[in-house]
Each structure stands twice: as C-alpha cells, then as structure tokens.
mmCIF file of C-alpha atoms and ligand atoms in Angstrom:
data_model
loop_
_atom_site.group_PDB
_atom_site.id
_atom_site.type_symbol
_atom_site.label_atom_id
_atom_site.label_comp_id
_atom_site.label_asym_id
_atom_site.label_seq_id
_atom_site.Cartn_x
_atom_site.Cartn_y
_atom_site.Cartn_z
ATOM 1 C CA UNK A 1 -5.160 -18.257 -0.703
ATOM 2 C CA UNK A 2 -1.899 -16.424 -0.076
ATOM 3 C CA UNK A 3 -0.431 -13.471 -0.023
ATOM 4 C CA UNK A 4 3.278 -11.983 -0.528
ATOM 5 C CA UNK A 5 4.035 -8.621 -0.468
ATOM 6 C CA UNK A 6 7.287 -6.602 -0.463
ATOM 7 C CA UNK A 7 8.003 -3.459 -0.410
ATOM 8 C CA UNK A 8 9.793 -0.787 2.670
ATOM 9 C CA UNK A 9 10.076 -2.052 6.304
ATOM 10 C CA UNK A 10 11.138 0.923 7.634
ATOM 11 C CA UNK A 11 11.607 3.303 10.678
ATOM 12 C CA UNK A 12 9.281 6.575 9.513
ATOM 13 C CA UNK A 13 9.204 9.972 11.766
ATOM 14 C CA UNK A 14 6.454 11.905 11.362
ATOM 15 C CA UNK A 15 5.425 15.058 11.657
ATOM 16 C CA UNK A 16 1.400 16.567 11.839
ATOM 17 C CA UNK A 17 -0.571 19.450 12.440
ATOM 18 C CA UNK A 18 -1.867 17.304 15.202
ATOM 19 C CA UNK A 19 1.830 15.980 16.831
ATOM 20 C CA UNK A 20 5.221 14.307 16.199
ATOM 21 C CA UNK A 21 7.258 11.248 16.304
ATOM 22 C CA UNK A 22 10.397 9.830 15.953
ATOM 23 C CA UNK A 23 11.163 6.303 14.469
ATOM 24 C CA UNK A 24 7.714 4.584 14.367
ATOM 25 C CA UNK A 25 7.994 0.734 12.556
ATOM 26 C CA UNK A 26 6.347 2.024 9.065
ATOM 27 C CA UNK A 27 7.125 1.202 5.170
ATOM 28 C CA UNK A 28 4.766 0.364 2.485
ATOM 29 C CA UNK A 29 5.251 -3.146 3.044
ATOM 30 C CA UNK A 30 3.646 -3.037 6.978
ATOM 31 C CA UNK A 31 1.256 -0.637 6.561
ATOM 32 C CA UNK A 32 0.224 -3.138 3.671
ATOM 33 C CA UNK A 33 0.327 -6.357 5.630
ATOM 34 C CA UNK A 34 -1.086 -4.657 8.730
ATOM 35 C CA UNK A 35 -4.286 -4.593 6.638
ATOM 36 C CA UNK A 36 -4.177 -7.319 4.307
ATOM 37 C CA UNK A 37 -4.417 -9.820 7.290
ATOM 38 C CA UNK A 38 -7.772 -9.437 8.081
ATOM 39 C CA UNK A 39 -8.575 -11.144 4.690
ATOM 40 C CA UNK A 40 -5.281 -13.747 3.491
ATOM 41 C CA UNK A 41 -2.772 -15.349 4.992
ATOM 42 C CA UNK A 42 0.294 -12.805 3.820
ATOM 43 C CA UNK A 43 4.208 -12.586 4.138
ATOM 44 C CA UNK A 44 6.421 -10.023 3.899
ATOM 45 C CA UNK A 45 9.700 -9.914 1.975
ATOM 46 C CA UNK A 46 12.501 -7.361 2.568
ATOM 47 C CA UNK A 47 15.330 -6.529 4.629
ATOM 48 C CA UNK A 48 15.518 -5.062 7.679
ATOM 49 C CA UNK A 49 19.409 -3.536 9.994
ATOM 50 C CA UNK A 50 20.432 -4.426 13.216
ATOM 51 C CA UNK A 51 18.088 -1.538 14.568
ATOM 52 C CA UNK A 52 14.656 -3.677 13.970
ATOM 53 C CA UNK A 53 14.224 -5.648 17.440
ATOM 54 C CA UNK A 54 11.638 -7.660 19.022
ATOM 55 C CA UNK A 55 9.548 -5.006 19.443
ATOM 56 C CA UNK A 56 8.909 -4.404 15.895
ATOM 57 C CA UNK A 57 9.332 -8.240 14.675
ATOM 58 C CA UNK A 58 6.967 -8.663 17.818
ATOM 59 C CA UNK A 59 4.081 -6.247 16.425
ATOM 60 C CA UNK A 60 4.411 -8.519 12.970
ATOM 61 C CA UNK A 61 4.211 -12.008 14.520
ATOM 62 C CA UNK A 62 1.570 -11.068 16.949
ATOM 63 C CA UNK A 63 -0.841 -9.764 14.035
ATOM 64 C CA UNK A 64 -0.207 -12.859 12.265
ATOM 65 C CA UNK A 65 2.434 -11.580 9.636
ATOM 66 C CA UNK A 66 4.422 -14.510 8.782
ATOM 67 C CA UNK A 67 7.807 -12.623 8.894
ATOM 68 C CA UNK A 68 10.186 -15.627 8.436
ATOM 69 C CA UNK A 69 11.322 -14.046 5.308
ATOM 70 C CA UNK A 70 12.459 -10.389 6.475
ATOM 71 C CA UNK A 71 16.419 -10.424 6.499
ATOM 72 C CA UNK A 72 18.393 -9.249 8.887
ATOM 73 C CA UNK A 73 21.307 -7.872 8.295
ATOM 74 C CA UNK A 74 24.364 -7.367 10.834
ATOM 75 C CA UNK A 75 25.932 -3.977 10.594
ATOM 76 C CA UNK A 76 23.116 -2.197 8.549
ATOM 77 C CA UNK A 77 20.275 0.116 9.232
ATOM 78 C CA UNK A 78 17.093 0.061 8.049
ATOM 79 C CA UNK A 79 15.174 2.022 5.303
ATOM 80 C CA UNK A 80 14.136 5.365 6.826
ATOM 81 C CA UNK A 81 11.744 7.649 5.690
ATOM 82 C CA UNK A 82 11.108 11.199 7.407
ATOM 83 C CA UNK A 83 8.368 13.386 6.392
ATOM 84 C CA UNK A 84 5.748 15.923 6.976
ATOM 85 C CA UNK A 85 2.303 17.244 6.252
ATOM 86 C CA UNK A 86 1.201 20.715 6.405
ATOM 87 C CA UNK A 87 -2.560 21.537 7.027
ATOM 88 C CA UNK A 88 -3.268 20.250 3.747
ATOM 89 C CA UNK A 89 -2.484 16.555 4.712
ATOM 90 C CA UNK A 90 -3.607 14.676 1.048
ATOM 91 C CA UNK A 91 0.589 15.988 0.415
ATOM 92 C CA UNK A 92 3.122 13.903 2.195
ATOM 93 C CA UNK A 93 6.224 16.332 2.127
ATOM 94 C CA UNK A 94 9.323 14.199 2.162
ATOM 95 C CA UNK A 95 12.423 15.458 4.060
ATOM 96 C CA UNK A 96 14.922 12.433 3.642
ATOM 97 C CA UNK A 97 15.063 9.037 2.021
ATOM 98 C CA UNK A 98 17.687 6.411 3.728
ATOM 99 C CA UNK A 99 17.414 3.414 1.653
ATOM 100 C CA UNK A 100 20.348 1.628 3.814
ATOM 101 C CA UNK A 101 19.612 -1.820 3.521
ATOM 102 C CA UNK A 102 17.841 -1.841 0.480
ATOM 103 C CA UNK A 103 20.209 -0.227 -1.568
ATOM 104 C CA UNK A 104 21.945 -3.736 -2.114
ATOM 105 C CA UNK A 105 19.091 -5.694 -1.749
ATOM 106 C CA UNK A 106 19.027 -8.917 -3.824
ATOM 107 C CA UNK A 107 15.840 -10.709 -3.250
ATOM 108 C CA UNK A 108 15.527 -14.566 -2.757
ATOM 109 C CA UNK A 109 11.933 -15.994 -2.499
ATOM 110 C CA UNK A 110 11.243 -19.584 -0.907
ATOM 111 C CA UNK A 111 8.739 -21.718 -2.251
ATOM 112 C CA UNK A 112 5.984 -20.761 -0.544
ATOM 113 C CA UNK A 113 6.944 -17.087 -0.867
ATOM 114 C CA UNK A 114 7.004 -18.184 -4.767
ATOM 115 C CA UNK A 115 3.596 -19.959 -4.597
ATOM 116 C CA UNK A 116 1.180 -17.702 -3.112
ATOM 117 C CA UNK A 117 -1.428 -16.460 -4.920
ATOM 118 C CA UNK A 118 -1.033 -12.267 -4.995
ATOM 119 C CA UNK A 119 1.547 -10.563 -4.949
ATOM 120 C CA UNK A 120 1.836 -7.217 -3.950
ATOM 121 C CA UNK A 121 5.004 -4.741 -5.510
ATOM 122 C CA UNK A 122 5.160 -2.134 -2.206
ATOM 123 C CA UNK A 123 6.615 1.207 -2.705
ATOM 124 C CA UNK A 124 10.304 0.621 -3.367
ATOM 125 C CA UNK A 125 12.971 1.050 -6.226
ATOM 126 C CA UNK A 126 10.712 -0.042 -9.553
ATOM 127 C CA UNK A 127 13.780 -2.918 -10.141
ATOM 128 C CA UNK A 128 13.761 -4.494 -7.328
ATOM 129 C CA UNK A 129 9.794 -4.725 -7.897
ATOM 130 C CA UNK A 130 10.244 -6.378 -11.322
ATOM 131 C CA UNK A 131 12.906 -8.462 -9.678
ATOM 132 C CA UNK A 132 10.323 -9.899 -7.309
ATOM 133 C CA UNK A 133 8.023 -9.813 -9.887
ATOM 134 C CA UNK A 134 9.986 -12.008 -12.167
ATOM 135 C CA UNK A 135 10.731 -14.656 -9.035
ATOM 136 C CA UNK A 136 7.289 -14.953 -8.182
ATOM 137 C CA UNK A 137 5.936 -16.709 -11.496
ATOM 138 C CA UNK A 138 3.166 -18.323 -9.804
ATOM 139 C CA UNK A 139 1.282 -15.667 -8.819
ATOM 140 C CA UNK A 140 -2.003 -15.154 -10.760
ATOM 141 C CA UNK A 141 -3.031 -11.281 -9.622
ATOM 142 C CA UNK A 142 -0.023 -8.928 -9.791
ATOM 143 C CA UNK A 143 -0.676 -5.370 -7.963
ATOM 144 C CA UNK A 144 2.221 -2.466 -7.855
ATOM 145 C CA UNK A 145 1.885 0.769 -5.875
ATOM 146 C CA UNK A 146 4.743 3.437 -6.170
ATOM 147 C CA UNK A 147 5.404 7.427 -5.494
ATOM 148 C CA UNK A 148 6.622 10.626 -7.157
ATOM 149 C CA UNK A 149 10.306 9.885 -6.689
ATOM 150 C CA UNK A 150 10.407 6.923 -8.598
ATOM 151 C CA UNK A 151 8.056 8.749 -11.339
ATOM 152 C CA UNK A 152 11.012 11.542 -11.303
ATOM 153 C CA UNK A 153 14.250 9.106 -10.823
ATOM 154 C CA UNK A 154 13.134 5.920 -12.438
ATOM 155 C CA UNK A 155 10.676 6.554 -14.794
ATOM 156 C CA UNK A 156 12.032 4.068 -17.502
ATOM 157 C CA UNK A 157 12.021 1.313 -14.889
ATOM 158 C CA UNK A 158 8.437 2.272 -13.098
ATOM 159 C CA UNK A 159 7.051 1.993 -17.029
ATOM 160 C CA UNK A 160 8.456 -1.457 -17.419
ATOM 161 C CA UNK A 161 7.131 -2.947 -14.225
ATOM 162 C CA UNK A 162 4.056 -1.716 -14.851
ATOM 163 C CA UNK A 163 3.980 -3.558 -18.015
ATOM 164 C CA UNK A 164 4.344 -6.696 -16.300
ATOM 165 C CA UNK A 165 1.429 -6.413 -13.628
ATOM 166 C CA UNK A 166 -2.449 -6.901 -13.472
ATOM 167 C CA UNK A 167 -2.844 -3.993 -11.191
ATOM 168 C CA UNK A 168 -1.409 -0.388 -10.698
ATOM 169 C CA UNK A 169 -2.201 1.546 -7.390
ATOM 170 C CA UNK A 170 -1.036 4.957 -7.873
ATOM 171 C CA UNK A 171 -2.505 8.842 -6.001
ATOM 172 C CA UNK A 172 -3.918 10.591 -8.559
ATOM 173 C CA UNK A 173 -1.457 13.229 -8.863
ATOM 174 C CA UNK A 174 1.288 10.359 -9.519
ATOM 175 C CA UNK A 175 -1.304 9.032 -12.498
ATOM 176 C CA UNK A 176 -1.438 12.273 -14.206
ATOM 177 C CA UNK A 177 2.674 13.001 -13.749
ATOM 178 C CA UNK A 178 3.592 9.678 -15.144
ATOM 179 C CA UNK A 179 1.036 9.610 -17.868
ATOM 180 C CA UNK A 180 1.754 13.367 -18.666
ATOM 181 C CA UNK A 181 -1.951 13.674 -19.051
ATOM 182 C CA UNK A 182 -4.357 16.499 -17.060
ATOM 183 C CA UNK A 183 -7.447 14.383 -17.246
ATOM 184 C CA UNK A 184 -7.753 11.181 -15.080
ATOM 185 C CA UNK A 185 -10.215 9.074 -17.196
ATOM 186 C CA UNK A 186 -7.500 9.584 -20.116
ATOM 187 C CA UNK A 187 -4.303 8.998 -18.217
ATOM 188 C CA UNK A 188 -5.476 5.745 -16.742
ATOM 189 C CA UNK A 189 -6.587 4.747 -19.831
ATOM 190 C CA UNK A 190 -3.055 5.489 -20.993
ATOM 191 C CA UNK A 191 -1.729 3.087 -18.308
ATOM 192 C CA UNK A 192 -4.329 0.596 -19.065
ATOM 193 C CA UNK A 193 -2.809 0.516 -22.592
ATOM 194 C CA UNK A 194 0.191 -0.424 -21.263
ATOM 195 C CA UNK A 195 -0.344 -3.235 -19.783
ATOM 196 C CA UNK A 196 -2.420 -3.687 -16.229
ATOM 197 C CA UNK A 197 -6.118 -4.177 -16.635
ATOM 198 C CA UNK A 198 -6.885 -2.490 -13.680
ATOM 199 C CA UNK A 199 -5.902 0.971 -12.395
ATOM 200 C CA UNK A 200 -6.879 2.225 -9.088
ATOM 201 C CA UNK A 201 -6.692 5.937 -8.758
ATOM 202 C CA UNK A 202 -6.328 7.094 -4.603
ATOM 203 C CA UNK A 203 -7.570 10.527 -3.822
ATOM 204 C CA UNK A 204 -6.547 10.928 -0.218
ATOM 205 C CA UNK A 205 -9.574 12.359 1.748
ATOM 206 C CA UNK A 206 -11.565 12.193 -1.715
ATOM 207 C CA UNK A 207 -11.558 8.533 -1.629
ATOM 208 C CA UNK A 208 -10.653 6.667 -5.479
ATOM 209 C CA UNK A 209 -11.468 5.974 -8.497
ATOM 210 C CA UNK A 210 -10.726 2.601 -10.397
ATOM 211 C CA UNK A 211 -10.232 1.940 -13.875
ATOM 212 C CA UNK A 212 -10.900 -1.103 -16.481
ATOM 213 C CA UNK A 213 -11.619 -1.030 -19.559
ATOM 214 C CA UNK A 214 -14.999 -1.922 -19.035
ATOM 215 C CA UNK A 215 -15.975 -0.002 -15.786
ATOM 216 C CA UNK A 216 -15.474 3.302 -13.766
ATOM 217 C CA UNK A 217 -15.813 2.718 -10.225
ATOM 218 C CA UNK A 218 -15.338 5.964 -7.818
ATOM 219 C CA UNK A 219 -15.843 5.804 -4.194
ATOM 220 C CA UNK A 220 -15.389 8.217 -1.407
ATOM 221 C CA UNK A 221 -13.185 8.011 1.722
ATOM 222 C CA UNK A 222 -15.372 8.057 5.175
ATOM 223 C CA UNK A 223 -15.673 11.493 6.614
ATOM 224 C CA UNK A 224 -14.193 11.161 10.555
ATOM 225 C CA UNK A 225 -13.916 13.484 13.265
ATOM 226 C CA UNK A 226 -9.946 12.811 14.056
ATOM 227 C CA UNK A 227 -7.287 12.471 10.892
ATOM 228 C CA UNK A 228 -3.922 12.473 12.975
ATOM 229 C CA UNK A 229 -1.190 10.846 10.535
ATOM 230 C CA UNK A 230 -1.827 10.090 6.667
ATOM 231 C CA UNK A 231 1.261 8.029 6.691
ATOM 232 C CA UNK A 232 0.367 4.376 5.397
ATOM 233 C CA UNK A 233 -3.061 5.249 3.871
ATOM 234 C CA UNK A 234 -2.634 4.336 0.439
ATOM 235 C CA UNK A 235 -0.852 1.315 1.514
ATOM 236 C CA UNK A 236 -3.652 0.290 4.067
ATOM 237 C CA UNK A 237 -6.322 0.956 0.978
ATOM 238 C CA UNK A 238 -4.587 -1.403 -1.163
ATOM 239 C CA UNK A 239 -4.030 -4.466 1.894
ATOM 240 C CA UNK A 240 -8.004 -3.657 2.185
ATOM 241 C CA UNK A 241 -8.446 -4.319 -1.843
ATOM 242 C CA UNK A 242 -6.075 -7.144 -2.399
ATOM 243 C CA UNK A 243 -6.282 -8.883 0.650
ATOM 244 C CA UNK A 244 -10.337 -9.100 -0.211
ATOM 245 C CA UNK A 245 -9.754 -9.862 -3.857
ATOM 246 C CA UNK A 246 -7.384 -12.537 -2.842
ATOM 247 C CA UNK A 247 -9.600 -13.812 -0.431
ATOM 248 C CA UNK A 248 -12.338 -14.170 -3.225
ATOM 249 C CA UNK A 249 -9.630 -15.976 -5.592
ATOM 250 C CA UNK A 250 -8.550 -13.510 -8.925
ATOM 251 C CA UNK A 251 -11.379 -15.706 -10.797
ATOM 252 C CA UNK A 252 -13.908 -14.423 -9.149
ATOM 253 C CA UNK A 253 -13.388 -11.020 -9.740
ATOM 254 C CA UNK A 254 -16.011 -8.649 -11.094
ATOM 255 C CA UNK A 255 -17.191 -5.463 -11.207
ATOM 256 C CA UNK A 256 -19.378 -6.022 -7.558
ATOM 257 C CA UNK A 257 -16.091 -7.526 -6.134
ATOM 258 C CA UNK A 258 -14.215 -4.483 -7.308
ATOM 259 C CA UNK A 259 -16.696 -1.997 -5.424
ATOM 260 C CA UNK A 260 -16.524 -4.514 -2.689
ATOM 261 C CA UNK A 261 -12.476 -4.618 -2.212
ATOM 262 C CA UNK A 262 -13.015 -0.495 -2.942
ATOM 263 C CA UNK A 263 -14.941 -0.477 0.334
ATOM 264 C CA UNK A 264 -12.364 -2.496 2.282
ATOM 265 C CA UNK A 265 -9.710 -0.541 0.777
ATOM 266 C CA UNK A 266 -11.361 2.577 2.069
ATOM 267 C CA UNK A 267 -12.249 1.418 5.524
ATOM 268 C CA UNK A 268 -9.349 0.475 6.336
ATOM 269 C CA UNK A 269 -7.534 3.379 4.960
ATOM 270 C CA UNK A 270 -10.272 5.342 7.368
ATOM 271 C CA UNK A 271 -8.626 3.367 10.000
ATOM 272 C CA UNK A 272 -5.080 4.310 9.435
ATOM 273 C CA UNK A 273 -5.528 7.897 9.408
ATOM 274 C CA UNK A 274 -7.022 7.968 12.928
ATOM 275 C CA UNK A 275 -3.806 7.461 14.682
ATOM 276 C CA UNK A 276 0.205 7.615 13.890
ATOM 277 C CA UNK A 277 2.083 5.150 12.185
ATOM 278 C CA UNK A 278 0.326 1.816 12.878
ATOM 279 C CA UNK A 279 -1.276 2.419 16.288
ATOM 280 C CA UNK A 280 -4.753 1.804 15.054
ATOM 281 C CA UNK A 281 -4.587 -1.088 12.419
ATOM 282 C CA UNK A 282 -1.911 -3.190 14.358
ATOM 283 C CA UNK A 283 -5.359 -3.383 16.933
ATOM 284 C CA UNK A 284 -7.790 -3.663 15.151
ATOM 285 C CA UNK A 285 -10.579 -5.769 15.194
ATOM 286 C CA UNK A 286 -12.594 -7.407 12.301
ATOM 287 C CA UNK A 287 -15.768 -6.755 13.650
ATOM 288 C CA UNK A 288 -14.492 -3.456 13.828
ATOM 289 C CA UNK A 289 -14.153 -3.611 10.168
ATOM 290 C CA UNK A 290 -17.406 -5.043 9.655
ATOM 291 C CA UNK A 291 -19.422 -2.429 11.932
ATOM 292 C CA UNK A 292 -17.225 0.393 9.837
ATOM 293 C CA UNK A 293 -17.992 -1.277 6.141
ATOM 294 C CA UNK A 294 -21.914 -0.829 7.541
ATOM 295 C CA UNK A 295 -21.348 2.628 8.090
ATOM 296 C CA UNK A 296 -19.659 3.055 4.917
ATOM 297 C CA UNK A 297 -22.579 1.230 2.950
ATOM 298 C CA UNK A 298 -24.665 4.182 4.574
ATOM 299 C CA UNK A 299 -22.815 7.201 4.036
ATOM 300 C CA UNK A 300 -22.512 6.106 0.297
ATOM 301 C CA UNK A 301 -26.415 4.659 -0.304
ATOM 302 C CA UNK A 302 -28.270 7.298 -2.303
ATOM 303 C CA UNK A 303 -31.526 5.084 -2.315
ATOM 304 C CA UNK A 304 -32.139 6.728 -5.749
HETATM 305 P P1 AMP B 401 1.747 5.983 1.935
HETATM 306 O O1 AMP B 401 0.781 4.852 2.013
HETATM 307 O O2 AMP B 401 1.927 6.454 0.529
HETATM 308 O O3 AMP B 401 1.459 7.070 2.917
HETATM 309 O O4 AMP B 401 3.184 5.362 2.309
HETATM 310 C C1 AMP B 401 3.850 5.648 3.498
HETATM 311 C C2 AMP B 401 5.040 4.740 3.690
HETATM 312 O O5 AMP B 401 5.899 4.773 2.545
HETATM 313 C C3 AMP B 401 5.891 5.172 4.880
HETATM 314 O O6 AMP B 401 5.712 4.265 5.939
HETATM 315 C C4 AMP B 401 7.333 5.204 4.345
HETATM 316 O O7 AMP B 401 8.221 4.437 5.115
HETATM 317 C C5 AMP B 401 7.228 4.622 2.954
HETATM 318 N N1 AMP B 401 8.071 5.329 1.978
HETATM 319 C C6 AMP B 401 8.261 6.661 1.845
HETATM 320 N N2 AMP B 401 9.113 6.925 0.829
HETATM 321 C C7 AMP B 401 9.460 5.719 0.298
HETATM 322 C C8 AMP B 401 10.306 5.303 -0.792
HETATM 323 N N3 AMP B 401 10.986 6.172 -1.530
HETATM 324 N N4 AMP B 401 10.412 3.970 -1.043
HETATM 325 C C9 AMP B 401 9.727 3.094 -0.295
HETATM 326 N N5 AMP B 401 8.927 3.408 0.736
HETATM 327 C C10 AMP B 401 8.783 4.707 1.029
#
C-alpha cells in the first residue's frame, strides 16, 4: 500500500496566545505526511525555492518521507503562509498568502507516484488538485481537504474537484459556507450528492463528524492540558485517517474502520496541537500513538 499526497510545502510563521515563530517547514502537504507515515509508505509531490535546505529536506527523509519528487526550483521561494490565532484558537486568522512557486506549478507524476494506492489532494489551488487528480488514474481512494479562500476565490473549481473524489475533508464552518446550508447533517448530505461518498466534517477542539450515506459517525478531539499551535491539525487528522484506511486497503473499509481511522485521525491531530509547527509529530513514536489511541478508547467508552 502507498500513499501520494500533494498539497503546500511551505515556510508558515505563527503566531499564539502561547508564543511566536518565524518560518517553521509547514504546508498541508507535511503536516499530512508527518502523520500518514506511521501507517503507509507515502510521497510527497510539490515544489519547493531555493530557500528549502537540508534542514527541512533532512526532517522529511529522516521520518521516512520519500521526497524524491519535491522540485526544486533555482531562483524561487517557497509557498508561505503567515497567520494567527486569537484566544479562540478553532479560527486560524490568515495575514498573507505567498504562493511563489506554486503559482506556475505544472505537476508531473512518475510511475510510482502514479501507482500508489491513495491519494491525498492537500490544501492548494482546487486546479492544480484536479490536475493531480486526473494524473493519478490508478489510485482507488481519492481524499481532498481545502480552506475558506478557495471556497471564496475558486468556488467553481473546488465544486468540480470535489466531484471527482471519494473523500472530502473540510472544518465545519467551510462545509456549511460552500454548501450554503446552516445545518451540518444537510450540507454534507449536499456534498455527498455531489459526488464523494464520504464527508468528514473537523470541529477543531470539538473533534468531527463523518458522513455516508449510510452512517453518522461523530467523535471528539482528546481534552489536553497544553494546546500551543493549531497549525497542521486538520491536516495531521486526515494523515491519521487515510494513512490507516490505506493501510487496511479501500476494500476493506467499513463503518468500524471508519471510527477506527476517526480515532487515528484524532490522536494524531491531539499530537500536533501540543507543540508549534511540526515539533511534536516529526518525533513521534508509534507506541506513542498506540498508548494515546488507549487513552482515547477511554475518554470516549460510555460502557452504556
Ligand atoms: P491546517 O491543517 O488547516 O491548520 O493547515 C495549516 C497549513 O496550511 C499551514 O502549514 C499552511 O502552510 C497551509 N496553508 C495555509 N493557507 C494555505 C493555502 N491557501 N493553500 C495551501 N496551503 C495553505
């Protein structure tokens, strides 16, 4: 089983209640792979400007990120996001966008980046998603995340790749602004209709909710003493989900494996949150994991 995922490899800086910093290795794409490692073998596609060094391409090889397909590009920068959270932190507040290299971004896959078996559509420009999307024909489970400034800017093209993947990871706020509709049952139903079977719902510090149209699956986040930087969360959650589902094989899923890749999504969202940028996940542990998923199987066991 195999993995590709693109989506931002950026530089992010970050500011908390609890601190700030400048030009941490971020993007949708890493915080993803970060966390889908633990389950699949998975490669990243994207571009990167002269400005990503060893250091960064050394925190990727080292957690076993095969990164032979990030570009490098003499003369450019890479993507940069800046943002902020106020003591609310669910809301990322964005203060600038640099989309540098990807602005002209024309992706190529390889074979193998062609034959894996998931594929995850990061947070990035909704054609350059369905541009991947259309090169990687092999791929039997399709997942696409995306934000509020595609919703607003590219609404047209978000609706269209949606309509050609399995899965939709979206915050629940983003669900209800693209769908136009208050109520989340309703509005996921609404994206269900048009075309994904599944639609995963994140909540932030509320956990999420995941739609078929057979089930309803919600599940909280774990409760922790220290929440430093939200960056990455939702992008952690869904390396959790589809790493596990793709580690299971998209046959196998069912409604247990659903809760089951909900739980990794969660716990390793949990882990994200505990530290900036990707200072936790990039050490984490699996028995780590494990010992968390035990205490996450307790906090949500009713015994009823
Ligand atoms: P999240 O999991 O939603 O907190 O995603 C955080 C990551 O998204 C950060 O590391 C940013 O670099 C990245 N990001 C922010 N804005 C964008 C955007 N417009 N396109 C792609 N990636 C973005």
């Amino acid at each position: 089983m195999a993995l590709t995922a693109v989506g931002s490899i950026a530089f992010d800086s970050v500011r908390t209640p609890f601190g700030a910093r400048e030009r941490m290795l971020g993007g949708s794409a890493v915080h993803f792979a970060l966390a889908a490692r633990f389950f699949t073998d998975v490669r990243i596609i994207g571009p990167v400007g002269e400005d990503f060094g060893d250091a960064e391409f050394g925190l990727l090889d080292e957690a076993g990120i095969e990164t032979a397909e990030i570009e490098r590009i003499d003369g450019a920068k890479t993507f940069f996001w800046a943002g902020h959270y106020e003591h609310d932190m669910n809301l990322a507040h964005t203060d600038q966008t640099e989309l540098n290299v990807f602005a002209d971004f024309e992706p190529k896959l390889t074979e193998q980046a062609r034959a894996a078996s998931t594929l995850f559509l990061g947070n990035i420009q909704p054609d350059l998603q369905r541009r991947v999307r259309g090169e990687a024909d092999a791929a039997r489970f399709v997942a696409l995340d995306s934000m509020n400034l595609w919703i607003e800017i590219a609404r047209e093209s978000l609706l269209a790749a949606i309509a050609e993947v399995d899965c939709v990871l979206l915050n629940d706020a983003e669900v209800r602004m693209l769908t136009g509709h208050p109520n989340l049952v309703k509005a996921a139903a609404k994206l269900i209709e048009a075309g994904p079977s599944i639609v995963v719902a994140k909540r932030g510090e509320y956990g999420a909710a995941l739609f078929t149209a057979e089930d309803r699956i919600a599940i909280p986040a774990m409760l922790l003493d220290e929440v430093r930087d939200p960056t990455g969360a939702g992008d952690s959650f869904a390396g959790g989900f589809l790493g596990y589902l793709d580690s299971i094989g998209s046959d196998s899923i069912s409604s247990r494996e659903l809760k089951r890749a909900m739980a990794y999504g969660s716990v390793l969202a949990s882990f994200n949150v505990e530290d900036f940028g990707t200072d936790r996940v990039a050490r984490l542990t699996r028995p780590a994991i494990e010992e968390r998923l035990a205490e996450f199987r307790a906090l949500t066991h009713f015994g009823g």
